[in-house]
Coordinates of C-alpha atoms in Angstrom, one line a residue:
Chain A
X1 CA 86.2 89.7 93.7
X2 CA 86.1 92.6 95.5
X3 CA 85.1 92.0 99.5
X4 CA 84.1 95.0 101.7
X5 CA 84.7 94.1 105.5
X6 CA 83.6 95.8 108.5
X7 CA 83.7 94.0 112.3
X8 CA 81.5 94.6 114.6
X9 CA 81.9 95.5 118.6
X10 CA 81.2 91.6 119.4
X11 CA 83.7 89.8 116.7
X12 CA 86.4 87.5 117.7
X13 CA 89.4 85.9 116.2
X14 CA 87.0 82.8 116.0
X15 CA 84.9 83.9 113.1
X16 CA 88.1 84.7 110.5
X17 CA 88.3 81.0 109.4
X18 CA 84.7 80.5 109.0
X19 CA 84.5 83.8 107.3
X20 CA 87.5 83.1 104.8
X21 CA 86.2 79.4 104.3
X22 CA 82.9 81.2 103.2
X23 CA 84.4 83.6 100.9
X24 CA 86.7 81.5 98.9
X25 CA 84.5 78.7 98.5
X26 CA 81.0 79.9 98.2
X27 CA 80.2 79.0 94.7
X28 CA 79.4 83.0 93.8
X29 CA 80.3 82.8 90.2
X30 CA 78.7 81.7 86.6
X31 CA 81.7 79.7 84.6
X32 CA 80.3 78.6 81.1
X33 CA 76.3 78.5 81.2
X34 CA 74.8 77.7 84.4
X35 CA 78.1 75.7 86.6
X36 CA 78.8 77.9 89.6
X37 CA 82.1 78.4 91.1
X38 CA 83.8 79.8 93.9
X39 CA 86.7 82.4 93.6
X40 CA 89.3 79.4 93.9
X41 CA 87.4 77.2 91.2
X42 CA 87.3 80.2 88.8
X43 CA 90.2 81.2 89.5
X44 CA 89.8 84.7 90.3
X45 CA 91.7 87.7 92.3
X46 CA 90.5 89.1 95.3
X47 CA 90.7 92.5 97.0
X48 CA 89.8 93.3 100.0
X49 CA 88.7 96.7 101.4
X50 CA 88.2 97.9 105.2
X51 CA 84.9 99.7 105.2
X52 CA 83.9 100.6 108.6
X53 CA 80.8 102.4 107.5
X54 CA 79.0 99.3 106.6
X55 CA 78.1 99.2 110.5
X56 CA 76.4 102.2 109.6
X57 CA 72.7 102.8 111.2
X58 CA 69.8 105.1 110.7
X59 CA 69.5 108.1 113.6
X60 CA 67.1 110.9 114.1
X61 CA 68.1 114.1 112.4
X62 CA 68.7 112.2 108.9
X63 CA 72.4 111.4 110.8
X64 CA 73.6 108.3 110.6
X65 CA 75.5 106.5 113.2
X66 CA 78.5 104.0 113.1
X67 CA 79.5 102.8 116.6
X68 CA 78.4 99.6 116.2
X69 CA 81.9 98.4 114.5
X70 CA 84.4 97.8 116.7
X71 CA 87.6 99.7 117.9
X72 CA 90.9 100.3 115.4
X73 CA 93.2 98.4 116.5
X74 CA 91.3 95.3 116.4
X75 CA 89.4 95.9 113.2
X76 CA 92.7 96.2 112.1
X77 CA 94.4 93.1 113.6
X78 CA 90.7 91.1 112.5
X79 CA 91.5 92.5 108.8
X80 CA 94.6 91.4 108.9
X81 CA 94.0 87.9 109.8
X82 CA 90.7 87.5 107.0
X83 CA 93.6 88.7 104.1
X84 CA 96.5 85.9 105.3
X85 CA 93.6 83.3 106.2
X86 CA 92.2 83.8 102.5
X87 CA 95.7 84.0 101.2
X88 CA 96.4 80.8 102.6
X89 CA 93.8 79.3 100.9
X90 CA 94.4 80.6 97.6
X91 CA 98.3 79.1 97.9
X92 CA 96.4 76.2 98.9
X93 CA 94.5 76.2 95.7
X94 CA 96.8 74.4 93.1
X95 CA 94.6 76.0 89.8
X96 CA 94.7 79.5 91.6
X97 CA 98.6 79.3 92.1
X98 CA 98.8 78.3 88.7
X99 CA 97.0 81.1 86.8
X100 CA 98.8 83.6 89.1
X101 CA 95.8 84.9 91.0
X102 CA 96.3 87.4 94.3
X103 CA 94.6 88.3 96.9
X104 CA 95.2 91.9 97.9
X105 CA 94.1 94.3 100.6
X106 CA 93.3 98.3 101.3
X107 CA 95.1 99.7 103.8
X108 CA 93.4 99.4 107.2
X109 CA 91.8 103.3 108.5
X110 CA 93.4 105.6 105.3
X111 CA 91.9 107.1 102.7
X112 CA 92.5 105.3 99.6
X113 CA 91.5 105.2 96.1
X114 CA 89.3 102.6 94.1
X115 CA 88.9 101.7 90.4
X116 CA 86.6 99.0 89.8
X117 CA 85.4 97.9 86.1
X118 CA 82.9 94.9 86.7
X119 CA 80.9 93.4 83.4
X120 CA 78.3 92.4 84.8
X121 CA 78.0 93.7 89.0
X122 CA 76.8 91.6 91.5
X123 CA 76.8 92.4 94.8
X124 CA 76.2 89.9 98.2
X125 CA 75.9 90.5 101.5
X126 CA 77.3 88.0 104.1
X127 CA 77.0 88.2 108.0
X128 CA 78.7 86.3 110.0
Chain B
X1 CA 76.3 108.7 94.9
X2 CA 76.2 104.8 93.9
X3 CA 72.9 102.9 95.2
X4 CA 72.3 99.5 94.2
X5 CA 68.7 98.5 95.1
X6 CA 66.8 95.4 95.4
X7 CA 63.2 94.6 96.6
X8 CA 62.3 91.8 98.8
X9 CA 58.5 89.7 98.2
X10 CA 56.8 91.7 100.3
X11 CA 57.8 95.5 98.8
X12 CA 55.6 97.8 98.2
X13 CA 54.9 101.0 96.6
X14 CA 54.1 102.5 100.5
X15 CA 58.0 102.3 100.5
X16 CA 58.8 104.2 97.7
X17 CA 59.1 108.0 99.0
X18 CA 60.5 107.0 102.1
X19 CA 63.5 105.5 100.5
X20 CA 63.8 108.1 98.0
X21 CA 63.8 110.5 100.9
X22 CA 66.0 108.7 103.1
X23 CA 68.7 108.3 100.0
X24 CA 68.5 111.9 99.2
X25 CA 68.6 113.6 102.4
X26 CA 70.6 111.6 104.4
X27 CA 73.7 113.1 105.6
X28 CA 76.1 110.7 104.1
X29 CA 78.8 112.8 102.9
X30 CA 81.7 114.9 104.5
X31 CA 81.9 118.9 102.7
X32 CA 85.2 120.8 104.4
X33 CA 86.3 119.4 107.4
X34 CA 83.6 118.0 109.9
X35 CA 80.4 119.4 108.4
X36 CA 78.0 116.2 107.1
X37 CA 75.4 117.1 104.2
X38 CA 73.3 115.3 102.1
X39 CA 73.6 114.0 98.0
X40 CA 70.8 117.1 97.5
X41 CA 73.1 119.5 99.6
X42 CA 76.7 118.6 98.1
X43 CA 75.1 118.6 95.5
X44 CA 76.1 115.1 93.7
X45 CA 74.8 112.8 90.6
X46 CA 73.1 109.5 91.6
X47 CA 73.8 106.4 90.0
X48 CA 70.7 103.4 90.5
X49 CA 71.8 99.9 90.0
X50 CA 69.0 97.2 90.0
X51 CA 70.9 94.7 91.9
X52 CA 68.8 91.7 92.9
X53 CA 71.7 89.4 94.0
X54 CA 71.5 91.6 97.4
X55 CA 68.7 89.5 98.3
X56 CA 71.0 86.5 98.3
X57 CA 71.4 83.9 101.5
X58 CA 74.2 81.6 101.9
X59 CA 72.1 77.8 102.1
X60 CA 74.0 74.0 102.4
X61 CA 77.0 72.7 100.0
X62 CA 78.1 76.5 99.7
X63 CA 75.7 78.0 97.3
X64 CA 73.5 80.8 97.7
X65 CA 69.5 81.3 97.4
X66 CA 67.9 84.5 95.4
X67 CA 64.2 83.3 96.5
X68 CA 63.6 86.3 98.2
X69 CA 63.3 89.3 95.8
X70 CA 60.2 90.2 94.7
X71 CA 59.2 89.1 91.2
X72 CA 61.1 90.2 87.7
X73 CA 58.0 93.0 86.5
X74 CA 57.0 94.0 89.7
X75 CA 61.2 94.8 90.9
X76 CA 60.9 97.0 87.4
X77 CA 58.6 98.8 88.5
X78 CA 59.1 99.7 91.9
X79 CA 62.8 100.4 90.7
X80 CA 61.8 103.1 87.8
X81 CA 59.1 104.9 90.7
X82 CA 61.9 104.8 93.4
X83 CA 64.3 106.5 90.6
X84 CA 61.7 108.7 89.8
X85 CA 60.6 109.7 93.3
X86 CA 64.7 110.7 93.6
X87 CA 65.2 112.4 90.4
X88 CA 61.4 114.5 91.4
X89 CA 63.8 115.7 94.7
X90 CA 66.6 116.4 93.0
X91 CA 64.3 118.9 90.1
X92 CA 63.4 120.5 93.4
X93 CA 66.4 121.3 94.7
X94 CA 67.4 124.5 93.4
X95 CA 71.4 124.5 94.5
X96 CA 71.2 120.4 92.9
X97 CA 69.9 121.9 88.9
X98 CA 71.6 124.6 89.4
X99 CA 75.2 122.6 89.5
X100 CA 73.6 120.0 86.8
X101 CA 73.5 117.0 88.9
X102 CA 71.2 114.5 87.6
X103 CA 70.0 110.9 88.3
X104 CA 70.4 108.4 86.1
X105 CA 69.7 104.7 86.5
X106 CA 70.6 100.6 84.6
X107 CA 68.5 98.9 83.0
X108 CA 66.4 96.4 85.2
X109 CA 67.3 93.0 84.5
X110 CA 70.0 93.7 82.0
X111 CA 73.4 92.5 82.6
X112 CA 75.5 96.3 82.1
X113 CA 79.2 96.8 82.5
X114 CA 79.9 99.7 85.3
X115 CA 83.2 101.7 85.7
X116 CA 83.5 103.3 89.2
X117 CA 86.4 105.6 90.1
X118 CA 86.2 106.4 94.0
X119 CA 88.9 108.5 96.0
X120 CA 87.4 107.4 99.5
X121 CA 85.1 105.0 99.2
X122 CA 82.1 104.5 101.5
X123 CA 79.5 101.9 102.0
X124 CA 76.6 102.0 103.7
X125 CA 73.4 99.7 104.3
X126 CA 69.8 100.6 103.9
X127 CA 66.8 98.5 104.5
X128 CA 63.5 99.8 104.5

């Protein structure tokens, strides 16, 4: 599972459990015909990927605008909190330990490469 | 250029040229240092994705609802005239044939593998 994750101006400390309780247990995935799962359940990998622009808005002038997110140094410290709080989970998660499943992160404001192979995309959008 | 597209109940063909203008002439990407230019000016390939899980909402017991995209033939169709609408632009743009960019699409409501190789990746949301 690959998570994109942008904060807004407004976001607190206070949303990163909720946020990681939604991402690891929202039941996101087909196992076998129709049985959802969630990540944990599956168990899959997760990597997660600081993308400011996704606070992105429409201006004038075909421009688009992206101060709505909020500053660096707490985007960052927010990011970093998401990745242990999920993490936490998934060492939580005997069948996840088991099978050897990670949860990774992009580095927080550099440029980085990305790779991704998906079967069959799906893509979700979750505000919190 | 990666845009993965889904239509809600209430689209309509009314919408169709303003997103195709919107996604072809916004100025999404960065050419040299600070100068921002569109997909049509870089010039760059576009990639459609019918993606009707982005209609998804989080609802009770951690699942998620996908009552809200418009219906199976009618999504087909608005897809293939909003691909068409874009890949009209991009004949037009003289600098965009002239480099051989093209647009090219999935199949709607076929499950398709995708392999996507970014060196910065950036993602921004649209709704229309």
């Amino acid at each position: 599972m690959v998570v994109y994750v942008s904060f807004f101006h407004e976001a607190s400390e206070d949303i990163i459990q909720e946020m990681a309780s939604s991402l690891m247990t929202t039941k996101l995935f087909r196992k076998d015909t129709r049985h959802l799962v969630s990540i944990l359940d599956l168990p899959g990998s997760v990597l997660f990927i600081p993308q400011d622009s996704l606070v992105g808005e429409p201006v004038p002038k075909r421009r688009m605008q992206y101060k709505a997110g909020c500053e660096l140094w707490w985007g960052s410290q927010l990011f970093s909190n998401l990745v242990c709080a999920c993490r936490e989970r998934m060492s939580g998660s005997v069948r996840s330990t088991q099978a050897g499943v990670r949860v990774e992160q992009g580095i927080y404001g550099q440029k980085q490469e990305i790779v991704l192979n998906s079967m069959e995309p799906m893509t979700v959008l979750l505000e919190f």
